[in-house]
XYZ file of C-alpha atoms in Angstrom:
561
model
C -12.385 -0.391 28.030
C -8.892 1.500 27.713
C -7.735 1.047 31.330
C -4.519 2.431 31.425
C -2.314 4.257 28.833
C 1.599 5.045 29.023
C 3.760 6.880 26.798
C 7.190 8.106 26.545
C 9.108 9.676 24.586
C 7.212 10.835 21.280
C 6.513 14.795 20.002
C 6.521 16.881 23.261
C 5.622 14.067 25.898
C 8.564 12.791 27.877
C 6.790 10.428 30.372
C 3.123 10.348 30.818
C 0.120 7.717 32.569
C -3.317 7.636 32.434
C -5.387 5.703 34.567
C -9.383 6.183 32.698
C -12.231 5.527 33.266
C -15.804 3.960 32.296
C -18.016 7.214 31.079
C -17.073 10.505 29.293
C -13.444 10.863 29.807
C -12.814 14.482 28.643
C -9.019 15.909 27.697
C -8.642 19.705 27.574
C -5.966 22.597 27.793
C -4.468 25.413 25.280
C -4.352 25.787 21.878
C -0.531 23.762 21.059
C -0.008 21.922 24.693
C -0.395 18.923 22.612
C -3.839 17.452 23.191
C -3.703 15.680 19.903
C -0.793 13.643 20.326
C -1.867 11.800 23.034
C -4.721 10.394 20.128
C -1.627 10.245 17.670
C -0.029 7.761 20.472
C -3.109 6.129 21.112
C -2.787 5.288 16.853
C 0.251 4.985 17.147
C 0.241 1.998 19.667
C -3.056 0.491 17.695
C -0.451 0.026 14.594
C -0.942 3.272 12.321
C 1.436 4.400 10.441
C 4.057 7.405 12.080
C 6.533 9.891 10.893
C 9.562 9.235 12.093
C 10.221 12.614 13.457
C 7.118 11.705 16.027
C 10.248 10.314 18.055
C 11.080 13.261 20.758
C 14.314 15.247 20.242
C 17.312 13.834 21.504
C 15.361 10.562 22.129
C 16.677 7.017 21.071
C 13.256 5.143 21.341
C 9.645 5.862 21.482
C 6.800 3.738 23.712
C 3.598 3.532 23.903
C 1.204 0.775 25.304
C -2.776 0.240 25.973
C -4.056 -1.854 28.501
C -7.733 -2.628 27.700
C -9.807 -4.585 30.762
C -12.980 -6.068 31.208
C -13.234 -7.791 27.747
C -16.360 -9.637 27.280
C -16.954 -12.799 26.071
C -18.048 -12.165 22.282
C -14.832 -10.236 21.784
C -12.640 -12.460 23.703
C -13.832 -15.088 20.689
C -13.030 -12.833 18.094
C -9.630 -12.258 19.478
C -9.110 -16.169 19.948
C -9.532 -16.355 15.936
C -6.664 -13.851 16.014
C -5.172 -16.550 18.061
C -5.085 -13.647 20.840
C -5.847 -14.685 24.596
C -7.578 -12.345 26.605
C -6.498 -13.528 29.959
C -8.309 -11.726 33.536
C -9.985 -10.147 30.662
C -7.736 -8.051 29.574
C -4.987 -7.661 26.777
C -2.009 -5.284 26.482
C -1.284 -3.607 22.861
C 2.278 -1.825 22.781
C 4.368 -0.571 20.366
C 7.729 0.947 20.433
C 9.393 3.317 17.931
C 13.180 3.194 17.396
C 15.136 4.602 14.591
C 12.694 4.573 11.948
C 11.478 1.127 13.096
C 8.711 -0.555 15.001
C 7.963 -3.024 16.722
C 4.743 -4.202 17.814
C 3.633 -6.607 20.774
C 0.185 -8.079 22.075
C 0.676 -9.280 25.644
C 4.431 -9.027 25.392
C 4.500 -10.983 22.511
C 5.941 -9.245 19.126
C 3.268 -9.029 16.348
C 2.887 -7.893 12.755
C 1.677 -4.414 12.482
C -1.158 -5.710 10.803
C -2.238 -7.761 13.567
C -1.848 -4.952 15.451
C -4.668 -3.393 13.665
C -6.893 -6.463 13.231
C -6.778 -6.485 17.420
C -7.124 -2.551 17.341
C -10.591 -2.896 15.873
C -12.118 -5.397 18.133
C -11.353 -2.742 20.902
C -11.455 0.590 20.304
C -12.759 2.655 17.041
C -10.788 6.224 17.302
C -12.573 9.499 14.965
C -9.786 11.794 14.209
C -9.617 15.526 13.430
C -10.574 15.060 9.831
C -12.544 11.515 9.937
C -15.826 13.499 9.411
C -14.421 14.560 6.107
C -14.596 10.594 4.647
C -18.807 11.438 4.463
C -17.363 13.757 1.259
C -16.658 10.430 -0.161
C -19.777 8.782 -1.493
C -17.682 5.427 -1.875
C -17.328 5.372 2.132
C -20.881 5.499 2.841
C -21.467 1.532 1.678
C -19.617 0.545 4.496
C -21.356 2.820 7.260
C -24.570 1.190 6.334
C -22.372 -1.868 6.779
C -21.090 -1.810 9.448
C -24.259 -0.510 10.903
C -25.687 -3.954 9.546
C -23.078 -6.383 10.065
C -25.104 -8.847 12.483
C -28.165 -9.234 9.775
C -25.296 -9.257 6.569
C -21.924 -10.688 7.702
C -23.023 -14.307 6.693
C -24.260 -13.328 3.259
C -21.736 -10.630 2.789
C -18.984 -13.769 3.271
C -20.708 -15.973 0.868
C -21.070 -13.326 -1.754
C -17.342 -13.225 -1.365
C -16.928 -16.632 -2.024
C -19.092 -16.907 -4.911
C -17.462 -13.821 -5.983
C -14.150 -15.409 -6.093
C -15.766 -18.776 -7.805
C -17.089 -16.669 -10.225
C -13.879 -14.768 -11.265
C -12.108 -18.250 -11.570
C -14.490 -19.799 -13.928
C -14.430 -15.992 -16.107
C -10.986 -16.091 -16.615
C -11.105 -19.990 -17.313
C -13.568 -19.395 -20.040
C -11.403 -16.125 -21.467
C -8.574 -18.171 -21.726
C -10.520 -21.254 -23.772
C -11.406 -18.892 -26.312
C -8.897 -19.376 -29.067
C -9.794 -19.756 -32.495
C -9.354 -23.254 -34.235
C -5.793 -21.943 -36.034
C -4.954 -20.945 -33.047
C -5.433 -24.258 -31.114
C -3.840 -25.925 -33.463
C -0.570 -24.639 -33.436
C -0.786 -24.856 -29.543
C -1.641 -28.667 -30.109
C 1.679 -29.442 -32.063
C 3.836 -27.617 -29.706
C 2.602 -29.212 -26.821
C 2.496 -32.476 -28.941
C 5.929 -31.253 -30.010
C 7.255 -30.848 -26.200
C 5.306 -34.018 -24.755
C 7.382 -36.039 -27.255
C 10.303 -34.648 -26.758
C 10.224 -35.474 -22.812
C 8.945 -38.620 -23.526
C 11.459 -39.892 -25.489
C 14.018 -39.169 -22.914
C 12.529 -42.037 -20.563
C 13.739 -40.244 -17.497
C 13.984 -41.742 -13.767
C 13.819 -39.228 -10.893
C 17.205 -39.102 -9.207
C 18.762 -40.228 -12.697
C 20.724 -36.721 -12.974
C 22.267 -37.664 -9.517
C 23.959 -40.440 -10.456
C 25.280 -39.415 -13.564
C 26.765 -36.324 -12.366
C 28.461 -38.420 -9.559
C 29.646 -40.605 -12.417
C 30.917 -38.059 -14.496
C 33.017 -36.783 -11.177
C 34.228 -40.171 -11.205
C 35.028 -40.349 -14.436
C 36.714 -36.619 -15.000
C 38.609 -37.206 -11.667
C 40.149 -41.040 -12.961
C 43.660 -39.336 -13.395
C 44.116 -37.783 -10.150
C 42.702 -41.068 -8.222
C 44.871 -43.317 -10.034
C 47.533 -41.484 -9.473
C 46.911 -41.505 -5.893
C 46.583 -45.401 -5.625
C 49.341 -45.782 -7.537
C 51.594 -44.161 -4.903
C 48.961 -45.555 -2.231
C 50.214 -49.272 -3.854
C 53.572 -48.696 -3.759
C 54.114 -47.524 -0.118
C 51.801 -49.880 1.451
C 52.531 -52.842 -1.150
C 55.295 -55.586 -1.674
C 58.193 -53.128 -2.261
C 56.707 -50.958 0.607
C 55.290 -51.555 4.275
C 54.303 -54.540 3.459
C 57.025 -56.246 2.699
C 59.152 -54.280 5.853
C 55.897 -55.275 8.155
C 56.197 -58.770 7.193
C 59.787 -59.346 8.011
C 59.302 -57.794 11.365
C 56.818 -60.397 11.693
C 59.498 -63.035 11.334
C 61.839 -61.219 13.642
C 59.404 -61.606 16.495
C 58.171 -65.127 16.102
C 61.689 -66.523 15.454
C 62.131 -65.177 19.249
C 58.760 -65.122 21.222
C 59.286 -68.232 22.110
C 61.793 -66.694 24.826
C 59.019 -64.380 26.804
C 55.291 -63.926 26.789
C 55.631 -60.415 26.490
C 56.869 -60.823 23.047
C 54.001 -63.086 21.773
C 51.608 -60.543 22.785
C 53.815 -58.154 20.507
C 54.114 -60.749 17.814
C 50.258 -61.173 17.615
C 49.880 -57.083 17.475
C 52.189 -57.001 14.010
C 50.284 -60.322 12.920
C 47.544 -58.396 13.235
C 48.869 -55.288 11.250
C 50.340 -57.226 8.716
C 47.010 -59.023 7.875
C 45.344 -55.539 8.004
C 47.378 -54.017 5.193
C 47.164 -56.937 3.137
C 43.636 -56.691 3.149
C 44.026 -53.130 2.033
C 46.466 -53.976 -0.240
C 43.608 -56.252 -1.872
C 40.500 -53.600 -1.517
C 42.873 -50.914 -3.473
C 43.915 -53.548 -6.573
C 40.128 -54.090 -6.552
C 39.313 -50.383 -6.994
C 41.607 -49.832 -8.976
C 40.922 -52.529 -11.323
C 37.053 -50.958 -11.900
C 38.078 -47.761 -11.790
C 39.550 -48.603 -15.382
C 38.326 -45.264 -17.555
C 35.885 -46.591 -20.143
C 35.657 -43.859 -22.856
C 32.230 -45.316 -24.281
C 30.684 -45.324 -20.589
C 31.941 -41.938 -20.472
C 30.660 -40.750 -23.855
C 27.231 -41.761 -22.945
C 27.300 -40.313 -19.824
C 28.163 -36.632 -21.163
C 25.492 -36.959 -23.673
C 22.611 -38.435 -21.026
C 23.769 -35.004 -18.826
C 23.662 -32.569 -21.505
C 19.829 -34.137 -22.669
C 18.783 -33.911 -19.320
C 20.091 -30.466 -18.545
C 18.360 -29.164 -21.451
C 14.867 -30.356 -20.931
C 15.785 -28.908 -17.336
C 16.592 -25.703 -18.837
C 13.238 -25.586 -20.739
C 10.681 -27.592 -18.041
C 11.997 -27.173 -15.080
C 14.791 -27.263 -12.430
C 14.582 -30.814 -11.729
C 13.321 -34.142 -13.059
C 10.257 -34.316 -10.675
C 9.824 -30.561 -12.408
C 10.103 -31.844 -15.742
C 7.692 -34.723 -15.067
C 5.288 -32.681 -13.328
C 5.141 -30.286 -16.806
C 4.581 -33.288 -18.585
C 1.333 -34.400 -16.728
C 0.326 -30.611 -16.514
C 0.943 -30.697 -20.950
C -0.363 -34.344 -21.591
C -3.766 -32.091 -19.498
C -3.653 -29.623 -21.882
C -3.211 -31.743 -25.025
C -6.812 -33.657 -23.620
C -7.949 -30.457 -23.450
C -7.536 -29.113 -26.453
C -8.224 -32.485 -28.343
C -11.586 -32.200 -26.580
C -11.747 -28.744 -26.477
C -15.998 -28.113 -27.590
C -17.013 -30.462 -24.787
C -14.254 -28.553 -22.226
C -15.765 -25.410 -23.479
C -19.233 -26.506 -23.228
C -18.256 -27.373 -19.535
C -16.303 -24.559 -18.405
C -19.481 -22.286 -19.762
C -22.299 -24.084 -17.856
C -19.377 -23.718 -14.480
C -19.355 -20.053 -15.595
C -23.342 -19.815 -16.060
C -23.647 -21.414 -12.295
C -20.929 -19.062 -10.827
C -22.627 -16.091 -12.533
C -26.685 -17.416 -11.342
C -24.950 -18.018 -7.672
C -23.352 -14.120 -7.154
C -26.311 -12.675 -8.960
C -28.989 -14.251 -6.746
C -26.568 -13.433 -3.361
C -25.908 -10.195 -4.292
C -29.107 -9.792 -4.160
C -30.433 -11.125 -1.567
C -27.458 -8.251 0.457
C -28.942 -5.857 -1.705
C -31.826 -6.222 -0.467
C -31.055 -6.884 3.153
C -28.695 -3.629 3.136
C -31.972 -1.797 1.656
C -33.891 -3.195 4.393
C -31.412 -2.074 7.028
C -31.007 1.130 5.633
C -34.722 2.131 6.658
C -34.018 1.830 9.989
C -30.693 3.511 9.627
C -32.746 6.325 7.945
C -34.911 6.784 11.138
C -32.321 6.426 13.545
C -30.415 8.752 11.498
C -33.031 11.582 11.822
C -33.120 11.070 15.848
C -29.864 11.663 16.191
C -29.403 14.868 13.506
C -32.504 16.289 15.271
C -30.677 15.624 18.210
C -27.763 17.736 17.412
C -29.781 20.660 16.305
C -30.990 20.012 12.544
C -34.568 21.138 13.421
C -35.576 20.209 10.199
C -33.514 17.862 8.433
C -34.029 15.202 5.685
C -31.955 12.242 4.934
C -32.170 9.302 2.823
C -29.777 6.717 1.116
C -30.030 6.261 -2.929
C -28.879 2.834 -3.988
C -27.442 2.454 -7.501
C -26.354 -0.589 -8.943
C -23.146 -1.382 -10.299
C -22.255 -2.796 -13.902
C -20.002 -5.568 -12.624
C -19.947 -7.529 -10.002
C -17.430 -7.123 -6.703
C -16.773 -9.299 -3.616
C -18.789 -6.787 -2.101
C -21.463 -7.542 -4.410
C -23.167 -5.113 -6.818
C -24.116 -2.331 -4.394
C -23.533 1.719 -4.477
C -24.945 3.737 -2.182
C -24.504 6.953 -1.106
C -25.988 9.569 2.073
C -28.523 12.154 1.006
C -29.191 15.391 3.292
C -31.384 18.153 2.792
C -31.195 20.557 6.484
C -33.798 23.217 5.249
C -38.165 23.238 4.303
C -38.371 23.002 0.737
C -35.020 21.796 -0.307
C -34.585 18.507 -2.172
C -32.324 15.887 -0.764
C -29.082 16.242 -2.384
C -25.733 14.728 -1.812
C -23.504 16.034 1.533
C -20.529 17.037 -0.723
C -22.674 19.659 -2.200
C -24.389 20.851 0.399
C -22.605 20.108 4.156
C -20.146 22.740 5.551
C -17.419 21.389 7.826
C -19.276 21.757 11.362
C -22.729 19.998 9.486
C -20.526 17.096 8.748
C -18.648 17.316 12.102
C -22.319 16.861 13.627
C -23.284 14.028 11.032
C -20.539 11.597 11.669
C -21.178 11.834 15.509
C -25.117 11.304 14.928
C -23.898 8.234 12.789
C -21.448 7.164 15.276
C -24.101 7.356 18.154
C -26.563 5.109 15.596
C -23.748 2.733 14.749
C -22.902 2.240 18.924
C -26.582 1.238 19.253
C -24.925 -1.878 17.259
C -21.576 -1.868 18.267
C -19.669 -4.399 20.681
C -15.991 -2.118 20.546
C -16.239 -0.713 23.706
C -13.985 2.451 23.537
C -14.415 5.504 21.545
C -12.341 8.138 20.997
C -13.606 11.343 19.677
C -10.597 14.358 18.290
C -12.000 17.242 18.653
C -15.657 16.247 16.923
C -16.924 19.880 17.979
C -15.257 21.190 15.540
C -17.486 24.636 13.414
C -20.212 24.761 16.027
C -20.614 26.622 19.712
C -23.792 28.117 21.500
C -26.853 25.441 21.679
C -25.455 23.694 18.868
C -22.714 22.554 21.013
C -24.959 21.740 24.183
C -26.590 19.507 21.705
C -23.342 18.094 20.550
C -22.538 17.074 24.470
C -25.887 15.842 25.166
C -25.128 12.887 22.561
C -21.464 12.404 23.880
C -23.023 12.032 27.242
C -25.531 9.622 26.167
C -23.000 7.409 24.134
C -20.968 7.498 27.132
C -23.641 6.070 29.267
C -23.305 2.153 27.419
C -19.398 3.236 25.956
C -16.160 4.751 27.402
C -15.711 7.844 25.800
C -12.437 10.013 25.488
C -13.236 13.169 23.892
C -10.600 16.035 23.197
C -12.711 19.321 23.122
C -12.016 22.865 23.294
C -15.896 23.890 23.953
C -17.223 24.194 27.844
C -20.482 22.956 27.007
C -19.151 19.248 26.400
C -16.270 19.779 28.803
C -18.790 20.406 31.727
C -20.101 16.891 31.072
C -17.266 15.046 31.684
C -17.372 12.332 34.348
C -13.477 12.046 34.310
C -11.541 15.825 32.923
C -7.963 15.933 32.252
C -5.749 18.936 31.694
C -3.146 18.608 29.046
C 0.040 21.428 29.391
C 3.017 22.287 28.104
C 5.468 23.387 30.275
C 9.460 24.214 29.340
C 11.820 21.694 32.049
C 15.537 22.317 31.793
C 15.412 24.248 28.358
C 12.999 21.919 27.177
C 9.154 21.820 26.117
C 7.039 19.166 27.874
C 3.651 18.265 27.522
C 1.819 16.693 30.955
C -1.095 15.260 31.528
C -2.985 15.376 35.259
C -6.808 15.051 36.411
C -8.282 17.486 37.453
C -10.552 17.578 40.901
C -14.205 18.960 40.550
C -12.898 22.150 41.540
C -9.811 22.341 39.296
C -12.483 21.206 36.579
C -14.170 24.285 37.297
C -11.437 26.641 36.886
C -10.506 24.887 33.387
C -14.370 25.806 32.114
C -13.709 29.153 33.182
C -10.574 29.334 31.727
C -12.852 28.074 28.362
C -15.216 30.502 28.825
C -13.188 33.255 30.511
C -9.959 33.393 28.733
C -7.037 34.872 30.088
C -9.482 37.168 32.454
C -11.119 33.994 34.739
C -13.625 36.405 37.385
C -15.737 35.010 39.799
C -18.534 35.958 37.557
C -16.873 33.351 35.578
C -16.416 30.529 38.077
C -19.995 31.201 38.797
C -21.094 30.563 34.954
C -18.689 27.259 35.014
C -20.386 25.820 38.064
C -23.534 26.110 37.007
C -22.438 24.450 33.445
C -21.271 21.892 36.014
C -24.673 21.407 38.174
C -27.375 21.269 34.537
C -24.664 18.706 33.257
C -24.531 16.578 36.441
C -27.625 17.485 38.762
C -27.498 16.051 41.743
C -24.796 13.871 41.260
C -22.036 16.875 40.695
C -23.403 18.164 43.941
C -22.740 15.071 45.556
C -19.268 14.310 44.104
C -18.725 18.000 45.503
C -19.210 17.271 48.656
């Protein structure tokens, strides 16, 4: 569940915590204090996208982050494969806003947005102010019946994916094969053409290399002769040399006189044998460096063949080759081309036999699920006041093939005697569809191991016994879920096993929006305040207690005390 949430600075909230709780966590207070952006933070942190300006004014950075505890042991795996630990059972989502930017972190480690998300949906599923208006959208209501059936169809659901994608392959395989014989011709002799033409060249990987460092050689002769000419000269005969090797005499005609100067004698021995050696390694050079205009001729030409099959195959020789092998492919192919065709088709035939028969067999598991998403369906609208509703799913089958196989389907409602079943865009009015999506949330919870719900303002159109209804269900999702519900109706208010009071309030010439929890009896005075308005009387209080005792019995009693 969400444990704990902190934000700071974004819209109207400078600093606010919230420590909540297993049950129906309820957030109320007036019309603008901002009870909607603590769910725009919550989205925030769980890696939607944000306008900018959601950064408070005057504010350099925004924060929000989740802590989510008591993870069990089926969504600690799915995490894992997110390669997300779920350590004490618990995980921390955070995000911070700054600039224009975000950044994203799961347990303090920075994330891509998107794996923000991926995380998000193990956890908690959030229904916003306007979610309810998706059911308008018969391509939506596929993955409802879904997501209602995911245990019985996530196996075949991923293989009809795969074939899907084995399938497409092999299509466009066959599409491209189908030239006509003129055609394939002419794209024989090029590649013919081309396959000759790198043939001929007889080229050795790492070839280019050594003929460019060659050609350096070569272009540079001048300047390095040059050099070793002057190199020769100070070093040679006429040079150091010669100078070194009559100090050399100096010394031994006289080290006979002291030790000291044999030791120094043996030092410019030493030298002098050095730079004779050098002397010999730098004749040596510069006898093969000798410029060879042939050599030089054939190297140009070798580099300007290779650098134009390099300009046409590829950046390199291992390029070139490799277009070669994937030409001297083609070539077969082609030459061969009725038996490649006859191949590719019986591939294609297979691919097509293997979606068609899995798509199937989801069709028909989906169709089987969707009976008992029917009934369940009517519990729950009967539950939240449509006395005598009809509803039903009509499957239609789709032309082509998808990854999702070959399914449409789409929600039919009828909520009065005598009227057919028709489709909810032409018949549901903003509070009916309000009411729907929470009857098909409460069906889809049955099935659901995300632990946290979070409900904007789901009561939105409907009041009176309608709206008793409507908390009935939020109370009885709440009883295997943690709810947080933002409501501006008593009836659902009064069942809340944790209420919060959201206000605005104006600090130092500036507008803040606080959170608190309110105490059974400050819960009290908020219902009246719901039901009251600006004039709370006792009569009032009265009316919100009671609201208080027929949603909690005994138990509100108790908690009084």
């Amino acid at each position: 569940m969400l444990q704990n949430l902190f934000v700071k600075n974004l819209a109207l909230i400078d600093e606010v915590e919230l420590e909540l709780g297993n049950g129906l966590n309820i957030l109320t207070g007036e019309t603008g204090a901002g009870k909607s952006i603590i769910i725009d933070s919550i989205g925030f942190a769980l890696g939607e996208k944000t306008d900018k300006h959601m950064l408070r004014e005057g504010a350099d950075t925004g924060y929000v982050e989740l802590l989510f505890s008591g993870i069990d042991s089926r969504t600690k795996e799915l995490l894992a494969q997110l390669e997300i630990s779920a350590e004490d059972d618990q995980v921390i989502l955070a995000r911070k806003m700054s600039c224009g930017r975000s950044v994203a972190k799961i347990n303090g480690e920075s994330v891509p947005a998107s794996r923000l998300r991926e995380a998000a949906a193990l956890l908690i599923d959030i229904h916003g102010q306007h979610e309810h208006q998706s059911l308008l959208h018969a391509s939506k209501h596929l993955s409802y019946l879904d997501e209602y059936a995911k245990n019985e169809i996530e196996t075949c659901k991923k293989e009809v994916a795969g074939a899907y994608h084995t399938y497409v392959t092999c299509k466009k395989q066959l599409e491209e094969q189908s030239l006509g014989s003129e055609e394939r011709e002419r794209e024989l002799s090029f590649l013919e053409y081309e396959v000759s033409e790198i043939e001929a060249a007889h080229l050795r990987i790492g070839e280019d290399e050594e003929l460019e460092n060659d050609y350096r050689r070569f272009t540079n002769g001048k300047k390095i002769m040059e050099a070793l000419q002057a190199v020769e000269q100070i070093a040679g005969e006429s040079g150091a040399s010669s100078m070194i090797g009559r100090g050399v005499r100096e010394l031994t005609a006289v080290c006979d006189y002291d030790s000291k100067l044999q030791e120094l004698s043996g030092q410019l021995l030493e030298i002098d044998q050095l730079l004779s050696d050098f002397h010999r390694e730098v004749a040596n050079y510069m006898d093969d460096i000798q410029f060879d205009g042939e050599r030089f001729t054939e190297i140009e030409r070798r580099l300007d063949l290779i650098n134009h099959l390099k300009s046409k195959f590829g950046s390199s020789i291992e390029e070139i080759l490799a277009a070669l092998e994937q030409k001297q492919q083609r070539i077969d192919k082609l030459k061969h081309f009725d038996e490649y065709e006859r191949t590719l088709r019986a591939e294609y035939e297979k691919a097509h036999a293997c979606v068609q028969q899995l798509s199937e067999t989801l069709s028909s598991a989906r169709k089987k699920a969707a009976e008992s998403l029917r009934e369940k369906m009517l519990t729950a609208l009967q539950e939240l006041n449509f006395l005598d509703v009809q509803f039903d799913m009509a499957f239609d089958r789709l032309d082509h093939f998808t990854a999702n196989g070959f399914d449409a389907m789409e929600f039919l409602l009828s909520t009065n005697p005598g009227e057919p079943l028709r489709a909810l865009k032409d018949i549901a009015s903003g509070g009916e569809l309000s009411r729907i999506m929470l009857a098909l949330k409460s069906v889809l919870a049955e099935n659901d191991a995300i632990d946290t719900l979070i409900f904007d303002e789901i009561d939105t159109g409907i009041s009176g016994r309608t709206a008793q209804m409507v908390s009935q269900k939020l109370h009885a999702i709440a009883k295997n879920h943690q709810v947080i519900c933002i409501t501006h109706l008593p009836q659902i208010a009064a069942m809340a096993d944790a209420h919060y009071y959201i206000e605005k309030n104006v600090m130092n010439q500036t507008t803040v929006t606080s959170v608190k929890l309110l105490d059974e009896e400050a819960s009290v005075k908020e219902l009246g305040r719901m039901l009251g308005g600006a004039q709370i009387t006792d009569t009032v209080l009265e009316s919100a207690r009671e609201m208080k005792m027929l949603a909690h019995g005994d138990n509100w009693q108790m908690k009084k005390k």
